[in-house]
Short mmCIF file of C-alpha atoms in Angstrom, two decimals:
data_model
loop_
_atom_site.label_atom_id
_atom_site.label_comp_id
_atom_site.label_asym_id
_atom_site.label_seq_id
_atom_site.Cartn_x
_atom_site.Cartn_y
_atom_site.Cartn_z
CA UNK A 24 73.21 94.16 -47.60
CA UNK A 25 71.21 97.16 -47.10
CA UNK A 26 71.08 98.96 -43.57
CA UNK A 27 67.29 97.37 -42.82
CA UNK A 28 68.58 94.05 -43.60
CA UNK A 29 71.35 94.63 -41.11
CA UNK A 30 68.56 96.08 -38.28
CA UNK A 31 66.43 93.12 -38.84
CA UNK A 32 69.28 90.54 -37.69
CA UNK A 33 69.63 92.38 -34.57
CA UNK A 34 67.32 91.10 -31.67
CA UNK A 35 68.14 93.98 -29.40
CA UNK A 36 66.37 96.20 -32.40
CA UNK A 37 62.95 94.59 -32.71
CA UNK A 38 61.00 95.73 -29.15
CA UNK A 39 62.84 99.16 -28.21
CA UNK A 40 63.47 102.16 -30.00
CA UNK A 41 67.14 102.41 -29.75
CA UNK A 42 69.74 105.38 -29.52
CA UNK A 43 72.37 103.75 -27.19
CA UNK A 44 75.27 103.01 -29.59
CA UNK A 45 77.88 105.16 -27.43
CA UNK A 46 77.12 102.63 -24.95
CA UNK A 47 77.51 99.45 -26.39
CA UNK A 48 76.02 98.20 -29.93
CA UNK A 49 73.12 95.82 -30.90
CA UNK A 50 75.20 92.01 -31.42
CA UNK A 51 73.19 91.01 -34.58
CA UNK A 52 72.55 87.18 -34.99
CA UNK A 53 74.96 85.83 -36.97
CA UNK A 54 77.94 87.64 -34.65
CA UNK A 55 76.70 85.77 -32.22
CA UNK A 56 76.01 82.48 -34.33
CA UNK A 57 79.94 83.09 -35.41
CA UNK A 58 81.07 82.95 -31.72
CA UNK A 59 79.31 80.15 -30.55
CA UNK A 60 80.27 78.12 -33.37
CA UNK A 61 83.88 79.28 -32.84
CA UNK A 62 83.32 78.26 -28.74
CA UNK A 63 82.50 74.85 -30.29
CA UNK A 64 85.22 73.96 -32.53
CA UNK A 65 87.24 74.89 -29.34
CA UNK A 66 85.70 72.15 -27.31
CA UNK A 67 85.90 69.48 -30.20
CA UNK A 68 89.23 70.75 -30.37
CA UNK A 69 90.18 69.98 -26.76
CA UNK A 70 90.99 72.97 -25.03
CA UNK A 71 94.12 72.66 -24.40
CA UNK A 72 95.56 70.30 -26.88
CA UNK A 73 97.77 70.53 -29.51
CA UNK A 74 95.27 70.03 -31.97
CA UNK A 75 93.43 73.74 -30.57
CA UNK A 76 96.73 75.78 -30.66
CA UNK A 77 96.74 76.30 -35.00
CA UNK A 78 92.68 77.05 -35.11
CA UNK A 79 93.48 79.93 -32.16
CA UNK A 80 96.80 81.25 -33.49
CA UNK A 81 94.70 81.55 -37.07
CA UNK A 82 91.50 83.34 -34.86
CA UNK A 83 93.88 85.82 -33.13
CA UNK A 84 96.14 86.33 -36.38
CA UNK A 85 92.89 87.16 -38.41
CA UNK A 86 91.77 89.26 -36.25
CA UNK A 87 94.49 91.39 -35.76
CA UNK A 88 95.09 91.66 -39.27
CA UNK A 89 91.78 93.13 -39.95
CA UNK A 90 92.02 95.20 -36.96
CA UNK A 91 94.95 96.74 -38.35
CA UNK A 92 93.77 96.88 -41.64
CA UNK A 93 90.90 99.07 -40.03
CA UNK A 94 93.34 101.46 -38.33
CA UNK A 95 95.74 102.09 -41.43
CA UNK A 96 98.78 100.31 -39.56
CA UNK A 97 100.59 97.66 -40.14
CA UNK A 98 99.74 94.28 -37.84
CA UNK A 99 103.16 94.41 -35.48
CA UNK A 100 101.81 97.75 -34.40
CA UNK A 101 98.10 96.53 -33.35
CA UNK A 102 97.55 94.82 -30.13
CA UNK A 103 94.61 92.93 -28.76
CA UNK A 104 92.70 94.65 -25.58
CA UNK A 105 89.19 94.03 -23.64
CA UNK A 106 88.20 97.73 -23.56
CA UNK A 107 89.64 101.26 -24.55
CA UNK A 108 90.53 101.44 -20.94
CA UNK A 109 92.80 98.85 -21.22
CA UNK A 110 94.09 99.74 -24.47
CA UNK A 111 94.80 103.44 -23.05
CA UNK A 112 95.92 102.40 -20.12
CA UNK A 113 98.64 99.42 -20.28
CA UNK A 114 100.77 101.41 -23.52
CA UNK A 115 100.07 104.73 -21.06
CA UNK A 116 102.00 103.65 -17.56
CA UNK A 117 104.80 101.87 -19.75
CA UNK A 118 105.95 105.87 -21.33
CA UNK A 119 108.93 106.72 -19.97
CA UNK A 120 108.05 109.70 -18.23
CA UNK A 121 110.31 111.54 -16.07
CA UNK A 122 109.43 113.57 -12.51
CA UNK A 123 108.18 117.22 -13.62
CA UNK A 124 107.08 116.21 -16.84
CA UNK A 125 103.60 117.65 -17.91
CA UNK A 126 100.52 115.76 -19.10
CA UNK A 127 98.22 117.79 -21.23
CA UNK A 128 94.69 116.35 -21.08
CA UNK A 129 91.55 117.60 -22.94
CA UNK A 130 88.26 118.53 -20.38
CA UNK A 131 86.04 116.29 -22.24
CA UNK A 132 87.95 113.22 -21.59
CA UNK A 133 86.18 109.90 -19.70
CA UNK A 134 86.69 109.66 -16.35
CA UNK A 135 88.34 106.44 -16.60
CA UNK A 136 91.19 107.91 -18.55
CA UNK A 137 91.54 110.57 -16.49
CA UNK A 138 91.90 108.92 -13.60
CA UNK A 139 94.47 106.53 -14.73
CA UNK A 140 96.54 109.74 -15.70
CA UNK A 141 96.14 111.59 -12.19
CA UNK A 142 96.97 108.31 -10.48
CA UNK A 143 99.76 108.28 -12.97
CA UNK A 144 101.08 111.49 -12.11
CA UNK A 145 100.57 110.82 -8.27
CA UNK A 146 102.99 107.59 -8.55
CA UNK A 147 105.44 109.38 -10.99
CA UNK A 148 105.77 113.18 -9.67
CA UNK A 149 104.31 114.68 -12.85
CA UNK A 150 101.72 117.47 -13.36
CA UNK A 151 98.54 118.09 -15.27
CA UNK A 152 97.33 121.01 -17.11
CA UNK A 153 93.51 121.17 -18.94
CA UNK A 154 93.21 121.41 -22.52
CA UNK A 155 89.63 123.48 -22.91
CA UNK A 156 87.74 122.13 -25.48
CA UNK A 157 84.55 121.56 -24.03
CA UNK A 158 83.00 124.51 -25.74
CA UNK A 159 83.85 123.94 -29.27
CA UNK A 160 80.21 123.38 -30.43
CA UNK A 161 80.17 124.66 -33.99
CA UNK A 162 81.60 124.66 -37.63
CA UNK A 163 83.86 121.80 -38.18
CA UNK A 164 86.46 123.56 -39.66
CA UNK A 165 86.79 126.03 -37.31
CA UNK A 166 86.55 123.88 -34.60
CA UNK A 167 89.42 122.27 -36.25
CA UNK A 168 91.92 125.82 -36.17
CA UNK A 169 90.41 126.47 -32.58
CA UNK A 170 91.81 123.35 -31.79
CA UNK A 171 95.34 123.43 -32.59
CA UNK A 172 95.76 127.01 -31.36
CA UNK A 173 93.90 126.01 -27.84
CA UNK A 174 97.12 123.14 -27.21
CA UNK A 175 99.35 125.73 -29.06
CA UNK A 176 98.82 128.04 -26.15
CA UNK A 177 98.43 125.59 -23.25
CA UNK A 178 101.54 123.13 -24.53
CA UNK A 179 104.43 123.71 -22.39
CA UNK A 180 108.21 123.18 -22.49
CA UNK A 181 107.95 119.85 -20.24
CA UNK A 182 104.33 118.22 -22.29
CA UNK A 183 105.77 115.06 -22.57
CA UNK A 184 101.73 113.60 -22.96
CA UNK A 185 98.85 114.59 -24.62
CA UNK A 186 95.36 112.85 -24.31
CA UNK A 187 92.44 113.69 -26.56
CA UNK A 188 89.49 111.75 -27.43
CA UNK A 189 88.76 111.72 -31.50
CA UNK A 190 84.88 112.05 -30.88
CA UNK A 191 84.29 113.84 -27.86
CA UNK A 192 82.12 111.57 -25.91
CA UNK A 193 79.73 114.35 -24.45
CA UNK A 194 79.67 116.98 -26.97
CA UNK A 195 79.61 114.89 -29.88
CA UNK A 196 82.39 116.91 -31.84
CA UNK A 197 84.99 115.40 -33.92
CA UNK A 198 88.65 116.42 -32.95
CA UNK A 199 91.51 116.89 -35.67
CA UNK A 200 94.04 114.01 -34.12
CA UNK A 201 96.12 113.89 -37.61
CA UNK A 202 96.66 117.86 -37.01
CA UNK A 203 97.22 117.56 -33.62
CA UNK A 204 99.37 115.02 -34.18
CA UNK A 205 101.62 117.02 -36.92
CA UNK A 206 101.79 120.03 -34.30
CA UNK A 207 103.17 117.82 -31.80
CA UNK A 208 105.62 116.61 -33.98
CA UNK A 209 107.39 119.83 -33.86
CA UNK A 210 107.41 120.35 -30.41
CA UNK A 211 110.76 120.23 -28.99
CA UNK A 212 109.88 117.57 -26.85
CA UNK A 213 107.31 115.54 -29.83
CA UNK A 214 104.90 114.90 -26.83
CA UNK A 215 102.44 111.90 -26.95
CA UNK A 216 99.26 111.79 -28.15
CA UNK A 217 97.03 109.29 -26.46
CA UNK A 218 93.16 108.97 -28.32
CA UNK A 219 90.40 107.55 -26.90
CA UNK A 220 88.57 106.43 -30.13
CA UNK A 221 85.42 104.47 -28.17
CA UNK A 222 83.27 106.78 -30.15
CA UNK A 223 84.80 106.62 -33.37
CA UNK A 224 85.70 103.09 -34.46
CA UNK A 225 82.99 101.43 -36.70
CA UNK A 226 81.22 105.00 -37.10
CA UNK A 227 83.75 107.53 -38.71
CA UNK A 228 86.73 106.93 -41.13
CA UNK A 229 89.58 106.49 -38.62
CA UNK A 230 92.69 105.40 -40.64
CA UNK A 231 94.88 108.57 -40.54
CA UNK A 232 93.87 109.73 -36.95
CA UNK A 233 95.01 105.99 -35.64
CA UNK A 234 97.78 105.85 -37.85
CA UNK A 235 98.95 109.49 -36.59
CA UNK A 236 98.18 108.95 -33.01
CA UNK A 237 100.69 107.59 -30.71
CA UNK A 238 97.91 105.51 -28.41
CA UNK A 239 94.73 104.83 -30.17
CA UNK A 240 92.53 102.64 -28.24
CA UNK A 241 88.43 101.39 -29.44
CA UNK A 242 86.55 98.93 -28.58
CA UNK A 243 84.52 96.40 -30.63
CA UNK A 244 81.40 96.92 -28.33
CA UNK A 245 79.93 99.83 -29.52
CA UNK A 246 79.64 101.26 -32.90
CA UNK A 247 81.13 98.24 -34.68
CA UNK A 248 78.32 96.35 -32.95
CA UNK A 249 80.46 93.17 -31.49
CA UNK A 250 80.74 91.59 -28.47
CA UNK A 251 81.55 92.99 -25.08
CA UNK A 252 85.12 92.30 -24.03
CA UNK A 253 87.19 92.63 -26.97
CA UNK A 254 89.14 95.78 -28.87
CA UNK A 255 92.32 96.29 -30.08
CA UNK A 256 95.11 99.54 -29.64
CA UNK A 257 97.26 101.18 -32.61
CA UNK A 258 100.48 101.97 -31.41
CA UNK A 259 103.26 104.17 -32.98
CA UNK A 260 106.62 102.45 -33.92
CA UNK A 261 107.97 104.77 -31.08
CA UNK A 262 105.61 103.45 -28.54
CA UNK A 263 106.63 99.91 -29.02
CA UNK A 264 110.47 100.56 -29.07
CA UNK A 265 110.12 103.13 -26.20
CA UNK A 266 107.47 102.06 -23.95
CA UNK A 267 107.81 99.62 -21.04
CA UNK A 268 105.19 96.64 -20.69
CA UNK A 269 102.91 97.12 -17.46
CA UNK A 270 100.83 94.44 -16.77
CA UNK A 271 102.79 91.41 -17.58
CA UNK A 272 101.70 87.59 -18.54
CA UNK A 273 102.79 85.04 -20.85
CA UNK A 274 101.11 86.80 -24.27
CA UNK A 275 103.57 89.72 -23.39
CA UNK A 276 106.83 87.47 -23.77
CA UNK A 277 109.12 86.14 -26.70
CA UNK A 278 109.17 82.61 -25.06
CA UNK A 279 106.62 81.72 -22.38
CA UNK A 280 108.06 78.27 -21.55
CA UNK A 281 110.73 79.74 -19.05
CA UNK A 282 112.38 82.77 -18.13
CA UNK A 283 115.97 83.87 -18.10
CA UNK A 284 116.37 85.64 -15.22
CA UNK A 285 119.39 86.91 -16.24
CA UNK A 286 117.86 87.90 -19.75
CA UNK A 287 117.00 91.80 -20.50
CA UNK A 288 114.96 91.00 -23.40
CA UNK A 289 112.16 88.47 -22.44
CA UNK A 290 109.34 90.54 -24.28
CA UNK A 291 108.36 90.85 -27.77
CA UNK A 292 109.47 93.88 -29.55
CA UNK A 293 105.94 94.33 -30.89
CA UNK A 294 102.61 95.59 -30.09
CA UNK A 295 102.21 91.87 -28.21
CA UNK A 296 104.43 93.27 -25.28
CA UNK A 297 100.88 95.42 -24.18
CA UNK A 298 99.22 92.05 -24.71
CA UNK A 299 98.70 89.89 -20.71
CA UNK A 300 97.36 86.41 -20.75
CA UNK A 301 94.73 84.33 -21.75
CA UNK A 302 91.38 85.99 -23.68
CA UNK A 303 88.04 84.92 -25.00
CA UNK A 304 89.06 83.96 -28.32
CA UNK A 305 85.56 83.15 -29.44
CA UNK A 306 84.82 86.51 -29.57
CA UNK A 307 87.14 87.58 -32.10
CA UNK A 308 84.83 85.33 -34.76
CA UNK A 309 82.07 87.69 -33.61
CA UNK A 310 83.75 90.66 -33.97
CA UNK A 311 84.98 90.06 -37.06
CA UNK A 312 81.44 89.36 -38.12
CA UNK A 313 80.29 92.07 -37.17
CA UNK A 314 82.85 94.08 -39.19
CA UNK A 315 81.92 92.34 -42.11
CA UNK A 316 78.25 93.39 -41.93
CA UNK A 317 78.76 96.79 -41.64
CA UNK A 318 80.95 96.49 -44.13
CA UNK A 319 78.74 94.79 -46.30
CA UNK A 320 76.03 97.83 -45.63
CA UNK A 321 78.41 100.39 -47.16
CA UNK A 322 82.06 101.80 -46.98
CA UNK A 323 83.42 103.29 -43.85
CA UNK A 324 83.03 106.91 -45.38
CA UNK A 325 79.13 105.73 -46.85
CA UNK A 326 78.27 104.85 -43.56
CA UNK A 327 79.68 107.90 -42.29
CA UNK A 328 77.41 110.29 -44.48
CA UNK A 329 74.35 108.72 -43.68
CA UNK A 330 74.85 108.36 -39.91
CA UNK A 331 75.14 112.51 -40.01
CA UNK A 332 72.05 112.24 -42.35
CA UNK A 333 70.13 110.67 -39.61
CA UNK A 334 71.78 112.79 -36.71
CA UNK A 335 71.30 116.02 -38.89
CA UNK A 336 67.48 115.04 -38.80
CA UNK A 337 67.49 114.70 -35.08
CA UNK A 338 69.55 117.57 -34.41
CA UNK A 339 67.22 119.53 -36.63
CA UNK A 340 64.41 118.05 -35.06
CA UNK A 341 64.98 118.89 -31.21
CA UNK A 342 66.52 122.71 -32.63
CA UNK A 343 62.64 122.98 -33.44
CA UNK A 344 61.45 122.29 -29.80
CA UNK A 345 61.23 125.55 -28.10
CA UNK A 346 61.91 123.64 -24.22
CA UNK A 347 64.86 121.51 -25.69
CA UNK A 348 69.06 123.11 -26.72
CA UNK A 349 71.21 120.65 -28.40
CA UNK A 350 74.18 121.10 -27.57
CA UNK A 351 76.28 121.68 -30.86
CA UNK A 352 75.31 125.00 -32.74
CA UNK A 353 75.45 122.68 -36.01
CA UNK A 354 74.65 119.60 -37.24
CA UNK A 355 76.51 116.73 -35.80
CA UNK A 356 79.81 115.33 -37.75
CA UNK A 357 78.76 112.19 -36.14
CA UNK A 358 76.19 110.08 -34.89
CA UNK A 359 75.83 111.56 -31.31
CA UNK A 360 73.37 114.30 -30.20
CA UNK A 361 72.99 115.39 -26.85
CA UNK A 362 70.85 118.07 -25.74
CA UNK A 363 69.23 119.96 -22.61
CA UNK A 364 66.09 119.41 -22.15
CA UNK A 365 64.82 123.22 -20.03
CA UNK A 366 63.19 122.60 -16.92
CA UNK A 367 63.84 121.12 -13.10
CA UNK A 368 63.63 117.79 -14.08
CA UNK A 369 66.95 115.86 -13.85
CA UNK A 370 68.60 114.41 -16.78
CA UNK A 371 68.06 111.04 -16.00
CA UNK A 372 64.34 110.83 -14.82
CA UNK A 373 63.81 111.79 -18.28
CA UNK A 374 65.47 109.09 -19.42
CA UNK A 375 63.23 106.72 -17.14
CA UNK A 376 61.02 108.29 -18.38
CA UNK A 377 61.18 108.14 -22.00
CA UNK A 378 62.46 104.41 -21.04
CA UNK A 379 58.57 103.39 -19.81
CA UNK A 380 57.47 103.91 -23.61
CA UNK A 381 60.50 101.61 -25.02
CA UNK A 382 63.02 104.60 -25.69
CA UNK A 383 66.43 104.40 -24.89
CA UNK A 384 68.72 107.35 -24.73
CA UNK A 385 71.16 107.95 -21.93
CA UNK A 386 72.22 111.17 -19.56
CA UNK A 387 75.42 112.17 -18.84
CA UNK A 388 77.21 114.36 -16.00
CA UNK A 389 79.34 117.27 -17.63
CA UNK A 390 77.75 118.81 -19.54
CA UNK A 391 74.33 117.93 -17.61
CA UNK A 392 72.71 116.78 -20.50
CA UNK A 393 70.75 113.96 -22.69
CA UNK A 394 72.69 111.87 -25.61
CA UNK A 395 70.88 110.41 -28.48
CA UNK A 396 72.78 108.07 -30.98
CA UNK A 397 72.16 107.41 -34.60
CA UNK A 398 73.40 104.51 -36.42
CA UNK A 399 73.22 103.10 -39.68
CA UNK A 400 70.08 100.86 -38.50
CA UNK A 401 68.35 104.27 -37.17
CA UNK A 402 65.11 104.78 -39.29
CA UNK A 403 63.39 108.15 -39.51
CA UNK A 404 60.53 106.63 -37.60
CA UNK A 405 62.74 106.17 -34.78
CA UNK A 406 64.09 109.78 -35.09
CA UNK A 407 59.87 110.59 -35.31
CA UNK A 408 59.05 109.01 -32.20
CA UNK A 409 62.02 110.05 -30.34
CA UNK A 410 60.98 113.63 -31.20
CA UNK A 411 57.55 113.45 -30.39
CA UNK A 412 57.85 111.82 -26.86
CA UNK A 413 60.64 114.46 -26.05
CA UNK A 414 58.34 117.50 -27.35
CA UNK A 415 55.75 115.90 -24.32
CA UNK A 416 58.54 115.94 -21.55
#
């Protein structure tokens, strides 16, 4: 399947101009043809019968499996989440932190995560320090050294946690988790690493960052281009014999038919102890689907080089404007380009107002800027008439 086969089963692609990936992904038509039709085999089913329980235990199997398979870990360490908030979150409050411990968290972070870790350190007694890495803009590779000597000098004796994103979701830069990862390894006190990875699954390779990472959370919603409401979290083998469940239900135990109240062991020693309670299963078919697509469009690393074909264009592009600054001093390593557009007009009346003639990019807060996205189903003509209407701003 070639990528304009791919646009043209995507509905969301055929009246707008589109550049909203990082937000959530286009659900092509037979994603959404897959969950319905898993919704109705459900309902023949019965619900809640025993005939239902073997078709869902196959749907949530699969999908894990090829979750897994995606992240370069083995199935026992991948568990089934809504979001990346929720896969960040429930592995995150189960650490076992103690009071004066240190968490180490990068200034490009989302605001979600980061407030889930000051709360944290509120309820817990522990402090915060800021990893700078907001102004990394340029050459890969030495973004890459800048990195790992920026935590080298903010790490402290008591970093027991440290959170970085693997595609910075303003800036658009791609952060070395496996290196990170390996320098935190000889740390005296091997320190975390939580990665928010909502801008990297289903658009970059991601197998040795999630396999490195101690907490790598994505979400099916965005560049993989499934359905809202389901994702998935790679833990490390220390993480699920360390970590404490948080938010408990009856997917986090080893027998939900009772519980021993005098039993120390009620959860599973798995990933499936960050797992709660009953899910939309349907969406898993879709998800899955949509994997498969983009899968059938080209290899992880194929799809890879020509997103940063298509972003290099853009990039390139708005470097020409004289009014308009991207924000990176190089072409992207991904799909994301923001930029600042020079003027008094606010970020997002631009985007209203680029919105009125069907194009849709977003603004964002810190660094005041706009973000375009370019995905596999980007065509140059979009890039052309994204261009033109911002040169008119």
């Amino acid at each position: 399947m070639g990528t304009n086969e791919l646009r043209s089963l995507c509905p969301a692609l055929q009246n707008k101009t589109y550049f909203n990936y990082g937000g959530q992904g286009p659900l092509p038509n037979p994603s959404l043809e897959a969950i319905t039709a898993s919704w109705a085999r459900i309902q023949e089913l019965g619900p809640f019968t025993a005939d239902v329980w073997p078709y869902i235990a196959k749907e949530v199997n699969s999908t894990r499996r090829l979750l897994a398979q995606c992240c370069g870990v083995p199935p026992h360490r991948l568990a089934l989440t809504e979001n990346v908030t929720s896969g960040c979150v429930l592995p995150l409050w189960g650490l076992p932190f103690t009071e004066g411990d240190r968490l180490l968290i990068g200034d490009c972070e989302h605001p979600g995560v980061v407030s889930a870790c000051v709360e944290l350190a509120r309820r817990q007694n522990l402090s915060i320090d800021v990893l700078p890495v907001k102004h990394f803009r340029g050459d890969q590779t030495q973004c890459d050294a800048a990195v790992v000597e920026a935590i080298d000098r903010t790490l402290t004796p008591r970093t027991r946690l440290v959170v970085l994103s693997h595609l910075l979701w303003n800036t658009g830069q791609v952060m070395p988790i496996a290196a990170v990862a390996k320098q935190l390894h000889q740390h005296p006190q091997q320190p975390f690493l939580l990665v928010d990875a909502a801008q990297s699954f289903g658009k970059i390779p991601v197998e040795d960052a999630a396999a490195a990472a101690d907490i790598y959370a994505f979400t099916g919603h965005k560049w993989a281009c499934g359905p809202e409401g389901l994702g998935g979290v790679a833990l490390s083998e220390r993480v699920v014999a360390e970590a404490s469940p948080t938010v408990i239900g009856w997917r986090s135990l080893r027998d939900e038919s009772k519980v021993d109240l005098s039993s120390t062991d009620r959860f599973h020693h798995d990933s499936r102890r960050f797992e709660v309670a009953t899910s939309c299963v349907p969406l898993m078919a879709g998800l899955r689907c949509s994997l498969q697509l983009l899968e059938n469009a080209g290899s992880a690393q194929q799809r890879w080089d020509h997103i940063r074909a298509l972003s290099g264009k853009l990039w390139r592009a708005l470097q020409g404007l004289d009014h308009v600054t991207p924000l990176l001093e190089v072409p992207p390593s991904s799909g994301l380009v923001s930029f600042q557009v020079i003027g008094d007009v606010p970020p997002a009346e631009h985007v209203k107002q680029l919105g009125a003639q069907g194009l849709w990019i977003r603004d964002l807060a810190d660094p005041s800027c706009l973000r375009a996205c370019t995905h596999i189903t980007t065509t140059d003509d979009d890039i052309n008439a994204l261009v033109a209407a911002i040169s008119t701003l």
